[in-house]
Coordinates of C-alpha atoms and ligand atoms in Angstrom, one line a residue:
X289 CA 140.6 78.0 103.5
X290 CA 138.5 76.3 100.8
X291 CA 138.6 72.5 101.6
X292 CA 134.4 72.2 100.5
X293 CA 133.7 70.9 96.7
X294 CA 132.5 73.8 94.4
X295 CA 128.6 74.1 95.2
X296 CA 126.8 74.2 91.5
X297 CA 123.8 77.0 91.3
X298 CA 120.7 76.5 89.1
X299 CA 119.0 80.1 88.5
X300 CA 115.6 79.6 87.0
X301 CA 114.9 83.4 85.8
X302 CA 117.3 86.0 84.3
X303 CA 114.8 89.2 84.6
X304 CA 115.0 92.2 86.8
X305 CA 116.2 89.7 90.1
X306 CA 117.6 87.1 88.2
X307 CA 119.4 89.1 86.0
X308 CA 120.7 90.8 89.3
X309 CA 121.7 87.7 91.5
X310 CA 123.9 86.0 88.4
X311 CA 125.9 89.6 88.6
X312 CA 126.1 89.3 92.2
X313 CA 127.3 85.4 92.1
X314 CA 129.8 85.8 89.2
X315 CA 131.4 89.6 90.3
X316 CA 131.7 88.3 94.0
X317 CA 132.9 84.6 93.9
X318 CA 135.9 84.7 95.7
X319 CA 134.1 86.8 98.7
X320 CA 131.2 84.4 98.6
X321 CA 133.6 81.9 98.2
X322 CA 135.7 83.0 101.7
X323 CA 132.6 83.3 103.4
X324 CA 130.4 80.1 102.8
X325 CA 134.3 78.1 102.3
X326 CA 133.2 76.4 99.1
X327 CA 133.1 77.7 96.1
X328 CA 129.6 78.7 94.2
X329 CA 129.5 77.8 90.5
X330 CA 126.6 79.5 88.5
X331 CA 125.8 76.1 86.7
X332 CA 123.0 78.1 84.4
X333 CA 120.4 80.6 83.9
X334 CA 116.9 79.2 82.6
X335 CA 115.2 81.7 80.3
X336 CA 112.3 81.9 77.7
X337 CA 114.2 83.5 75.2
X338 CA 117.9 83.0 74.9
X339 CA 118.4 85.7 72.3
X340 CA 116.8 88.1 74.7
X341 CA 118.7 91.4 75.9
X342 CA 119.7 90.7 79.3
X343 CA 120.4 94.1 82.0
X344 CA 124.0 92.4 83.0
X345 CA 126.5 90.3 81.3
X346 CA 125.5 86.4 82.0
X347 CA 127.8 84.8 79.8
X348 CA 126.0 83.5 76.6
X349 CA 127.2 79.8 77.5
X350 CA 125.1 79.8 80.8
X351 CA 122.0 80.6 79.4
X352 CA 119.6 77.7 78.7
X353 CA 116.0 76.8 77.8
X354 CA 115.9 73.3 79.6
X355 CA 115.5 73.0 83.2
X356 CA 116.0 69.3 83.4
X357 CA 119.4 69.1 83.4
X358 CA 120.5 72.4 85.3
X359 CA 117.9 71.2 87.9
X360 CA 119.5 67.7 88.3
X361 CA 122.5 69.0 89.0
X362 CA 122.3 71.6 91.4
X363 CA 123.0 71.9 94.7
X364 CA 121.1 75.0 94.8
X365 CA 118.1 76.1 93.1
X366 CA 117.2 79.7 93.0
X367 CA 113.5 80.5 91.1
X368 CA 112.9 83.8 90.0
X369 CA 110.7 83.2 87.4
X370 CA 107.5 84.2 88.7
X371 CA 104.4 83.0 88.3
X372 CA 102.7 79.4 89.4
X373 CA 103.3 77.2 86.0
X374 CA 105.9 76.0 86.0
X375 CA 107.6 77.5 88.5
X376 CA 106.0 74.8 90.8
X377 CA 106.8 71.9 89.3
X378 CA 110.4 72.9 88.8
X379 CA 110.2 73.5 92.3
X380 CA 108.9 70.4 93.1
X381 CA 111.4 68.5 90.8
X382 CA 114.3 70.4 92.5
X383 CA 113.5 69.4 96.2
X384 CA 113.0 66.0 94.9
X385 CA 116.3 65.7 93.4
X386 CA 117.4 67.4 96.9
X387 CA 118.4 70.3 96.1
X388 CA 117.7 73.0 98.7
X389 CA 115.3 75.9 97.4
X390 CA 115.4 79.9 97.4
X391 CA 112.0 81.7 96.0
X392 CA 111.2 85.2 95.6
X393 CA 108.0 84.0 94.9
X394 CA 104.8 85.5 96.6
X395 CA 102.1 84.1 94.7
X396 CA 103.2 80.7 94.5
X397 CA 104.1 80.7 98.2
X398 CA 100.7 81.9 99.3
X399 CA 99.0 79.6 97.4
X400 CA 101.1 76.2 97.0
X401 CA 103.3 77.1 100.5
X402 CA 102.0 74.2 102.4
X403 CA 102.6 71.7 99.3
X404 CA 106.2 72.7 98.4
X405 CA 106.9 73.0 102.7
X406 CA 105.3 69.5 102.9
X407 CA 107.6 68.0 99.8
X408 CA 111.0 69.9 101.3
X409 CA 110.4 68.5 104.7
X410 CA 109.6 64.8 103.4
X411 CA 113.2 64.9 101.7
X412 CA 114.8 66.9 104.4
X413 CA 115.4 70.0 101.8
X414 CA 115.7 73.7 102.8
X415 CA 113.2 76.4 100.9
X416 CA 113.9 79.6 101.2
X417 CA 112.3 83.0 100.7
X418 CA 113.3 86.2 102.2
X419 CA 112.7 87.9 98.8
X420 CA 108.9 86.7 98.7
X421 CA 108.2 89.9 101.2
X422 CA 109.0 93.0 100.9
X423 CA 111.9 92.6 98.6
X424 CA 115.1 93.7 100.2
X425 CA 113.7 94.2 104.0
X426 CA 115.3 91.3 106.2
X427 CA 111.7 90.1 107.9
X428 CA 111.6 86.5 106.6
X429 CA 114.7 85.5 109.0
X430 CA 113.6 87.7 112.1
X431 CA 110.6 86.2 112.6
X432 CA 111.5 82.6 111.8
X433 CA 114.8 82.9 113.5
X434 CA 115.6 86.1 115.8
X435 CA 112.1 86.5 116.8
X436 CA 111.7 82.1 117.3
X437 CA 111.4 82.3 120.9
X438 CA 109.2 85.1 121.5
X439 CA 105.2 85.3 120.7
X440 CA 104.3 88.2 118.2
X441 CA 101.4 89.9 118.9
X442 CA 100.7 91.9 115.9
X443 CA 102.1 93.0 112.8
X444 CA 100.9 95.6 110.8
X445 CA 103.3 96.3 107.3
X446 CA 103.0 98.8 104.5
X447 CA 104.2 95.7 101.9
X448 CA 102.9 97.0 98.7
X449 CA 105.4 99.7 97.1
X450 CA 103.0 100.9 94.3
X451 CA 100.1 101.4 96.7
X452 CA 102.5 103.5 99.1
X453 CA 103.6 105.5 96.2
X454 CA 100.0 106.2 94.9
X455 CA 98.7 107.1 98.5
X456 CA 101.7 109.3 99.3
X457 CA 101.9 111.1 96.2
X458 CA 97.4 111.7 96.7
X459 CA 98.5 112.9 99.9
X460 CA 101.3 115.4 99.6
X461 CA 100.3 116.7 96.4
X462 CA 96.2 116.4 96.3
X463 CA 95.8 114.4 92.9
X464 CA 94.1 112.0 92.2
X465 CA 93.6 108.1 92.3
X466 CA 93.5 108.2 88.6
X467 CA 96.6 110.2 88.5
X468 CA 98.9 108.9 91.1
X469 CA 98.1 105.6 89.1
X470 CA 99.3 107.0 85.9
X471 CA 102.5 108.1 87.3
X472 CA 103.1 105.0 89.1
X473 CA 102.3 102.9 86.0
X474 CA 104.9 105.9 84.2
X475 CA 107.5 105.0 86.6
X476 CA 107.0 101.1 86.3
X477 CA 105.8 100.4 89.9
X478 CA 103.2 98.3 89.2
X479 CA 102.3 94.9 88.3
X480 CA 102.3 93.9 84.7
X481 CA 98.1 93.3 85.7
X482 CA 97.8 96.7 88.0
X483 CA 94.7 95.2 89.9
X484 CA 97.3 93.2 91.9
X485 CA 98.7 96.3 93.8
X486 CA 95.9 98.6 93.7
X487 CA 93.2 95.8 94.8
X488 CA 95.4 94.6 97.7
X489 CA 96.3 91.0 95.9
X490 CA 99.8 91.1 96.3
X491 CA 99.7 92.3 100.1
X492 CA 97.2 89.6 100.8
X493 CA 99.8 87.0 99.4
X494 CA 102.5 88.9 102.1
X495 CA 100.0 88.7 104.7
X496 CA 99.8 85.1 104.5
X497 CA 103.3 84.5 104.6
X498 CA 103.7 86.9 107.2
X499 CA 100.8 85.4 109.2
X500 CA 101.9 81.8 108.6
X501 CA 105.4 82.5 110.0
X502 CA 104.2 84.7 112.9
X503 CA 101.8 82.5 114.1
X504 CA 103.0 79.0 113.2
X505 CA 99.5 78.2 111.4
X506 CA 98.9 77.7 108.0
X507 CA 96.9 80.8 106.2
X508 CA 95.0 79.7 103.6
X509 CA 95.4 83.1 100.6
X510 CA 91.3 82.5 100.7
X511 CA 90.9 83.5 104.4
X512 CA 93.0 86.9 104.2
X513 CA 90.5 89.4 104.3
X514 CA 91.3 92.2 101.2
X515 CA 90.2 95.3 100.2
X516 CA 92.2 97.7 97.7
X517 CA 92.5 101.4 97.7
X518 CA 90.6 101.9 94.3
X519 CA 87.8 103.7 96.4
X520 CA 90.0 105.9 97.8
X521 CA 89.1 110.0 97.2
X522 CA 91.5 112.6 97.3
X523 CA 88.8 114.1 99.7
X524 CA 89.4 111.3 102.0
X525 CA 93.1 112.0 102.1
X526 CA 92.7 115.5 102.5
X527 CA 90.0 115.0 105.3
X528 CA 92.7 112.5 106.8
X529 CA 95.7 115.1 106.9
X530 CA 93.3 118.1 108.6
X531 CA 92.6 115.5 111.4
X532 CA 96.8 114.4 111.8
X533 CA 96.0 111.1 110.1
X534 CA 97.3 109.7 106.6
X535 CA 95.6 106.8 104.4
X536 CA 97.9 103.9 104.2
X537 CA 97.7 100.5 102.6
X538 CA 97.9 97.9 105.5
X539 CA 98.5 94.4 106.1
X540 CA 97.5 93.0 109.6
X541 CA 98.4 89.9 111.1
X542 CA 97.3 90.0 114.6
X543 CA 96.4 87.3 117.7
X544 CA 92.4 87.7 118.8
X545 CA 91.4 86.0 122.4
X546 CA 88.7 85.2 123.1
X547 CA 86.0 87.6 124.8
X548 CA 83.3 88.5 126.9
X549 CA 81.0 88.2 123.6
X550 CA 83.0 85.3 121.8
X551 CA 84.8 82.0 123.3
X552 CA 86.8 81.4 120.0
X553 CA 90.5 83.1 119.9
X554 CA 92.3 82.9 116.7
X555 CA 94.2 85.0 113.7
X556 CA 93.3 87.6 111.7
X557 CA 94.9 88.5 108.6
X558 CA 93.5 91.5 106.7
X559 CA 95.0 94.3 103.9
X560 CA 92.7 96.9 103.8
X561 CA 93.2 101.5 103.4
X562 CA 93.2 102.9 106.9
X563 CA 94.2 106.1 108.4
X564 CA 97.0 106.1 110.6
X565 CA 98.1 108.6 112.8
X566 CA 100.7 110.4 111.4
X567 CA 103.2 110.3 114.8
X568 CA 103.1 106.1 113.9
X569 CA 106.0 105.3 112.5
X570 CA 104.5 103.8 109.9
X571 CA 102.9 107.1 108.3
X572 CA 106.7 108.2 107.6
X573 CA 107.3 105.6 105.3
X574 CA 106.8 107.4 102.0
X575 CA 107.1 106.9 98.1
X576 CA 107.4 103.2 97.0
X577 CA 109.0 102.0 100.5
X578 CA 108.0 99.4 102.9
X579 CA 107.7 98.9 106.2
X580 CA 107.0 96.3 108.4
X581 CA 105.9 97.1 112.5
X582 CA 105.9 94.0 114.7
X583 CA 104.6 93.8 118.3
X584 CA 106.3 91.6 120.2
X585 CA 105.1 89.8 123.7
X586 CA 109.4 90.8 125.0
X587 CA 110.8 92.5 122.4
X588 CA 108.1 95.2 122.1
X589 CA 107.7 97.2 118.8
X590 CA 110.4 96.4 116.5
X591 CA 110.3 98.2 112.6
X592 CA 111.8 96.9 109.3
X593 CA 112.3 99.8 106.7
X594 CA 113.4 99.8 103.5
X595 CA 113.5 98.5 99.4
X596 CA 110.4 96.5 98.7
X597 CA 110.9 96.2 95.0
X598 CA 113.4 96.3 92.5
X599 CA 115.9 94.4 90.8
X600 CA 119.2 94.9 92.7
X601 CA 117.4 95.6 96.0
X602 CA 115.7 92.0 96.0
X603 CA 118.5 90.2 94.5
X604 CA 119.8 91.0 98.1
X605 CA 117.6 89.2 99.5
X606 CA 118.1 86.1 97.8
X607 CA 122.0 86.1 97.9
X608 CA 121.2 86.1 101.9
X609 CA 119.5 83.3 101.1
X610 CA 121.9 81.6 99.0
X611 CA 124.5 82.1 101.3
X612 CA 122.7 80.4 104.1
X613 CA 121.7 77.4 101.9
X614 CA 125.5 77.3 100.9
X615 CA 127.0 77.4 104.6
X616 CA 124.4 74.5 105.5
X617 CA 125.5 72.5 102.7
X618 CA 129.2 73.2 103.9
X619 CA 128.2 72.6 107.6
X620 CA 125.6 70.2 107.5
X621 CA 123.1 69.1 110.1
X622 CA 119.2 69.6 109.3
X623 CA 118.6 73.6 108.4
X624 CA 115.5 75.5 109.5
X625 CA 111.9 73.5 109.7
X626 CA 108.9 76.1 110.4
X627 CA 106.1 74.6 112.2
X628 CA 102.3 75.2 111.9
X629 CA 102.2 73.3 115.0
X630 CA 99.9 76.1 116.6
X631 CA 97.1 75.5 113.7
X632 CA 95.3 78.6 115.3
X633 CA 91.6 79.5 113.2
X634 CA 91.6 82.5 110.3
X635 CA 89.1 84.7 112.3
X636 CA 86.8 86.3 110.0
X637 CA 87.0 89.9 109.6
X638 CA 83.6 90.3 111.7
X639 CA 85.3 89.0 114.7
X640 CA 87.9 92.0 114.7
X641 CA 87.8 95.1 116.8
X642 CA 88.7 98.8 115.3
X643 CA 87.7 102.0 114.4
X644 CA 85.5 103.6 111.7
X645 CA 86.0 107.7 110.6
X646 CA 82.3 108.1 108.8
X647 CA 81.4 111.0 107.0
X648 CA 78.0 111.9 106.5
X649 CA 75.6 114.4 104.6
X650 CA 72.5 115.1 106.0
X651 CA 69.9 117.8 105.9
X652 CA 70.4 120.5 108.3
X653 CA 67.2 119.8 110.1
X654 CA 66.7 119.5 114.1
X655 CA 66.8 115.9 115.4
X656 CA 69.0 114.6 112.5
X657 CA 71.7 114.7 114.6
X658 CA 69.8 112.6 117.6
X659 CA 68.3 110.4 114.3
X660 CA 72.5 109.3 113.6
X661 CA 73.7 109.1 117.4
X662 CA 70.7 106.6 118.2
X663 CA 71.7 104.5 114.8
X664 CA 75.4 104.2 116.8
X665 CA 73.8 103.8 120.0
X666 CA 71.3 100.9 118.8
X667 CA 74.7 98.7 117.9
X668 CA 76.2 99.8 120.8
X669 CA 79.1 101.5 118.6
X670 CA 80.4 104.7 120.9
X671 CA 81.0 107.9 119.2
X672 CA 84.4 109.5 120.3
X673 CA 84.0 112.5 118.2
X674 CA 81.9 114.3 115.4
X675 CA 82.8 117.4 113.4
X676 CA 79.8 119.3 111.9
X677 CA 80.5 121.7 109.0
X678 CA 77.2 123.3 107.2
X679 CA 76.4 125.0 103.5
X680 CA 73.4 126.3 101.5
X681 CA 73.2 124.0 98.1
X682 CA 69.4 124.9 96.2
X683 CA 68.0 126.6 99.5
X684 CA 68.2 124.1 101.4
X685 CA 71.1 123.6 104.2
X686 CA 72.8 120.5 103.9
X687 CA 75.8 119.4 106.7
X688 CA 78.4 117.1 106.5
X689 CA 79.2 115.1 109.8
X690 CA 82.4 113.6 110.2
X691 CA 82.1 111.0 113.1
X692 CA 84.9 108.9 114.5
X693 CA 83.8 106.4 116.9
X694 CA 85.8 104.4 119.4
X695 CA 86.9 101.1 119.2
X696 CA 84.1 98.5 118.7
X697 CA 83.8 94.9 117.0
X698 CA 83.5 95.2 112.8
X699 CA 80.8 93.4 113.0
X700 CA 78.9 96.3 114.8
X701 CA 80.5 99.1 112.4
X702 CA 79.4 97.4 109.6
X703 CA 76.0 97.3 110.8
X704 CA 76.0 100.8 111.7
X705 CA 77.0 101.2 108.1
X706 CA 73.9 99.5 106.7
X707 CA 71.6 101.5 109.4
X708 CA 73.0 105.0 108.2
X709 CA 72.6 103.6 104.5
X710 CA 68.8 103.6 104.8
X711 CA 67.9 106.0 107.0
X712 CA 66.0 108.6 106.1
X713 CA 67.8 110.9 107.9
X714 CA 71.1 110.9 105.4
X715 CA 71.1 111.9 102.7
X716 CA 74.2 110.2 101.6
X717 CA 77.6 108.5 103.2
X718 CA 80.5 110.0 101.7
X719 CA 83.5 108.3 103.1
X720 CA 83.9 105.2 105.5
X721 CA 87.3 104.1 106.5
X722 CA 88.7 102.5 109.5
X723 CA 91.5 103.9 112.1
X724 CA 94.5 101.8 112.9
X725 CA 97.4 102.3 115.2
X726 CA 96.1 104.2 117.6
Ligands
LIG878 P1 110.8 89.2 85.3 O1 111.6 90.4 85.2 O2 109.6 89.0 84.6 O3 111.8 87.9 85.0 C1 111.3 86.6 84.9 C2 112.4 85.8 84.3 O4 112.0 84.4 84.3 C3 112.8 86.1 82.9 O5 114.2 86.0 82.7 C4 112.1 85.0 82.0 O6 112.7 84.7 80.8 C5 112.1 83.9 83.0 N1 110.9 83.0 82.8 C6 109.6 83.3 83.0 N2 108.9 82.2 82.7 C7 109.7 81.3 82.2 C8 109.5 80.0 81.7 N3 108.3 79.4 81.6 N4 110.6 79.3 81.3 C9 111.8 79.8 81.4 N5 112.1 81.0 81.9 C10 111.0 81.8 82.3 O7 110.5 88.9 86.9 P2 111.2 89.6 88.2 O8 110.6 91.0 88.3 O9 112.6 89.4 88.1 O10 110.5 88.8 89.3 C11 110.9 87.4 89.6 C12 110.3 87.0 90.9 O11 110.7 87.8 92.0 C13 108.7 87.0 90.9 O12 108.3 85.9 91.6 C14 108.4 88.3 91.6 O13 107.2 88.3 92.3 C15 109.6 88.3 92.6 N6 109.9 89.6 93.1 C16 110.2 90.6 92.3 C17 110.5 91.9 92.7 C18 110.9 93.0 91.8 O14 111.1 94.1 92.3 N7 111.0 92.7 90.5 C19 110.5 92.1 94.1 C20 110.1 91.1 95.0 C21 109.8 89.8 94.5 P3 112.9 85.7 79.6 O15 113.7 86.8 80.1 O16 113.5 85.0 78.5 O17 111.5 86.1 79.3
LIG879 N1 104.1 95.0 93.1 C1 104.9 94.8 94.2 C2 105.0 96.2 95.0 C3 106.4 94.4 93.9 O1 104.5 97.2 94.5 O2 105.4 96.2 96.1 C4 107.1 93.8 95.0 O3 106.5 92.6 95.5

């Protein structure tokens, strides 16, 4: 029975989600209704353009160009606008008029989080944001709810559809960067500015959510390490696949103690290209999917699969959102309050311990191969394997050498890197990428 007072709904953004979540409120009221037991009234849609084509039916009289007054009235505020400006302020003004919050908003949650988190908790508001990662994949409410009373180890997501859709398609079909880029821009994957996806900006801004929530520590979008996959080579993917490995854009949020070399213990939060073995799970995860692998002190290795993108898919997201916000207005009491209570330090990406796969061309001469071992020896980096393969270019023999080493701190790697660089004994690095999941 509906006893509750209608609940009015401000939707700042009528685009791919927006344009989705009105459909969702206005086709399903009297379920939503039954289920939160009040009522939700769409009180208006903010847009730029009110004359604009819009991809479902939002009745013309909904649609507005102020915010003020939709804002001041809501119970609920749901921004899908995008951006920082002004989705921040209208933000702001929303908590401040105490209305609870739901964002799909990545980029304005990595970088103003702590300010708008601050604000909600000073007027005892709720801010949500499922949608802000990995679009429809529920990993927003497991880790701040289901996963609340257990420690998370590690967390390693593929949370960057485009990227995943380039990589896979390099990989099952041999093109190239360039042209795994052109279909994906062809099929509307990527950002409106691509270097957002394909330079690792947009997983960075996950990562620190992720990170944040995992670890109960602010994460500063400056301290996530980054690196995109514009230097990947169909040669490296193909290298990859003959060794039972695939090149995957990763996000890591993982817990580093302290050790025999370093007394500090912290966080590290990096995106980087790495080959994973293709038995993870995460090497099934294919197209424009995500995935997100936690590791769990109790629970073990949990993984979230599904919709990163799109507009139907994410405006899921946000009516689980909407419906909690409702029930808690219905209910009452206090809502969720995440705590950075833990305030652990952003390792840098020095401090973290992996594995490098180095390729290698060098003349075919005798004592080359002593030359490079000594270079991994001389950082103490061990070598777990090496693959030699040998042809005649001008006369001379030149041989490639593919070394995989085991795991070591990046610190070391790196310096083996810059040792190989100027040694006289290669002739050139051809590929250096490091090994996760193993
Ligand atoms: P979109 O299609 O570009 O839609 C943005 C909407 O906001 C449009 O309706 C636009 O109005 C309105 N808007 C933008 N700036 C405005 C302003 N200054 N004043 C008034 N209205 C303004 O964006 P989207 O793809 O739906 O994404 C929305 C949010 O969801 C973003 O934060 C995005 O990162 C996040 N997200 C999206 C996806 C996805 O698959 N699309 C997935 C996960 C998260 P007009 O229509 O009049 O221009
Ligand atoms: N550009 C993002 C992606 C959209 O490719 O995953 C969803 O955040």
């Amino acid at each position: 029975m509906i006893e509750y007072r209608p609940l009015k709904i401000a939707l700042l953004g009528a685009g791919s989600v927006g344009s989705q979540v009105a459909r969702l409120i206005l086709e399903n009221r009297d379920e939503l209704a039954a289920r939160v037991g009040a009522e939700l009234q769409l009180a208006g849609v903010l847009v730029r353009d009110k004359r604009a084509a819009r991809a479902t039916n939002i009745p013309a009289d909904l649609i507005t160009t102020e915010p003020d007054a939709l804002i001041l009235g809501a119970d609920i505020v749901i921004e899908v606008m995008g951006g920082i400006e002004p989705a921040r302020t209208l933000i702001l003004q929303a908590l401040n008029s105490g209305s609870d919050v739901i964002t799909a908003n990545k980029a304005l949650l990595a970088t103003h989080g702590s300010e708008l988190f601050d604000v909600a908790e000073q007027v005892g508001a709720q801010l949500y944001f499922e949608a802000a990662v990995a679009g429809a994949i529920p990993i927003i409410r497991p880790l701040r709810e289901s996963l609340a009373g257990d420690k998370i180890k590690r967390i390693m997501g593929i949370v960057n559809g485009s990227t995943n859709y380039i990589l896979d398609r390099m990989d099952t079909t041999g093109i190239s960067l360039e042209q795994a880029m052109a279909e994906a821009t062809k099929l509307g994957y990527l950002e409106a500015d691509p270097s957002l996806d394909v330079e690792g900006y947009d997983a960075a801004q996950k990562a620190a959510i992720l990170a944040s929530l995992a670890f109960h520590t602010e994460v500063p979008l400056e301290k996530v390490y980054r690196e995109g996959i514009t230097k990947i080579t169909s040669e490296q993917m193909a290298a990859a696949k003959r060794d039972g490995y695939v090149i995957k854009l990763l996000a890591i949020c993982e817990s580093i103690a302290a050790d025999s070399e370093h007394s500090d213990e912290g966080i590290s939060v990096r995106v980087y290209p790495a080959m994973i073995p293709l038995e993870h799970p995460l090497a099934s995860v294919r197209g424009a999917f995500n995935a997100v692998f936690v590791e769990a002190e109790a629970a073990g290795s949990l993984m979230f699969y599904g919709a990163g993108a799109g507009g139907v898919q994410t405006a899921s997201a946000v009516m689980g959102d909407l419906v909690s916000a409702a029930k808690r207005h219905v209910a009452g009491g206090p809502g969720l309050a995440d705590s950075v209570h833990a305030d652990l330090e952003v390792l840098p990406i020095s401090r973290i311990q992996t594995r490098y796969q180095i390729t290698l061309e060098v003349t075919d001469q005798p004592g080359v191969l002593a030359q490079v071992a000594n270079i991994f020896a001389h950082h103490n980096v061990s070598i777990e394997t090496v693959e030699q393969s040998a042809k005649m270019i001008e006369a001379e023999t030149t041989a490639w050498l593919e070394i995989g080493t085991h795991q070591a701190s990046d610190k070391a790697l790196a310096a083996v890197v810059a040792e190989l660089e100027s040694s006289a004994a290669v002739e050139q690095i051809t590929s250096v990428i490091r090994v996760e999941g193993v």
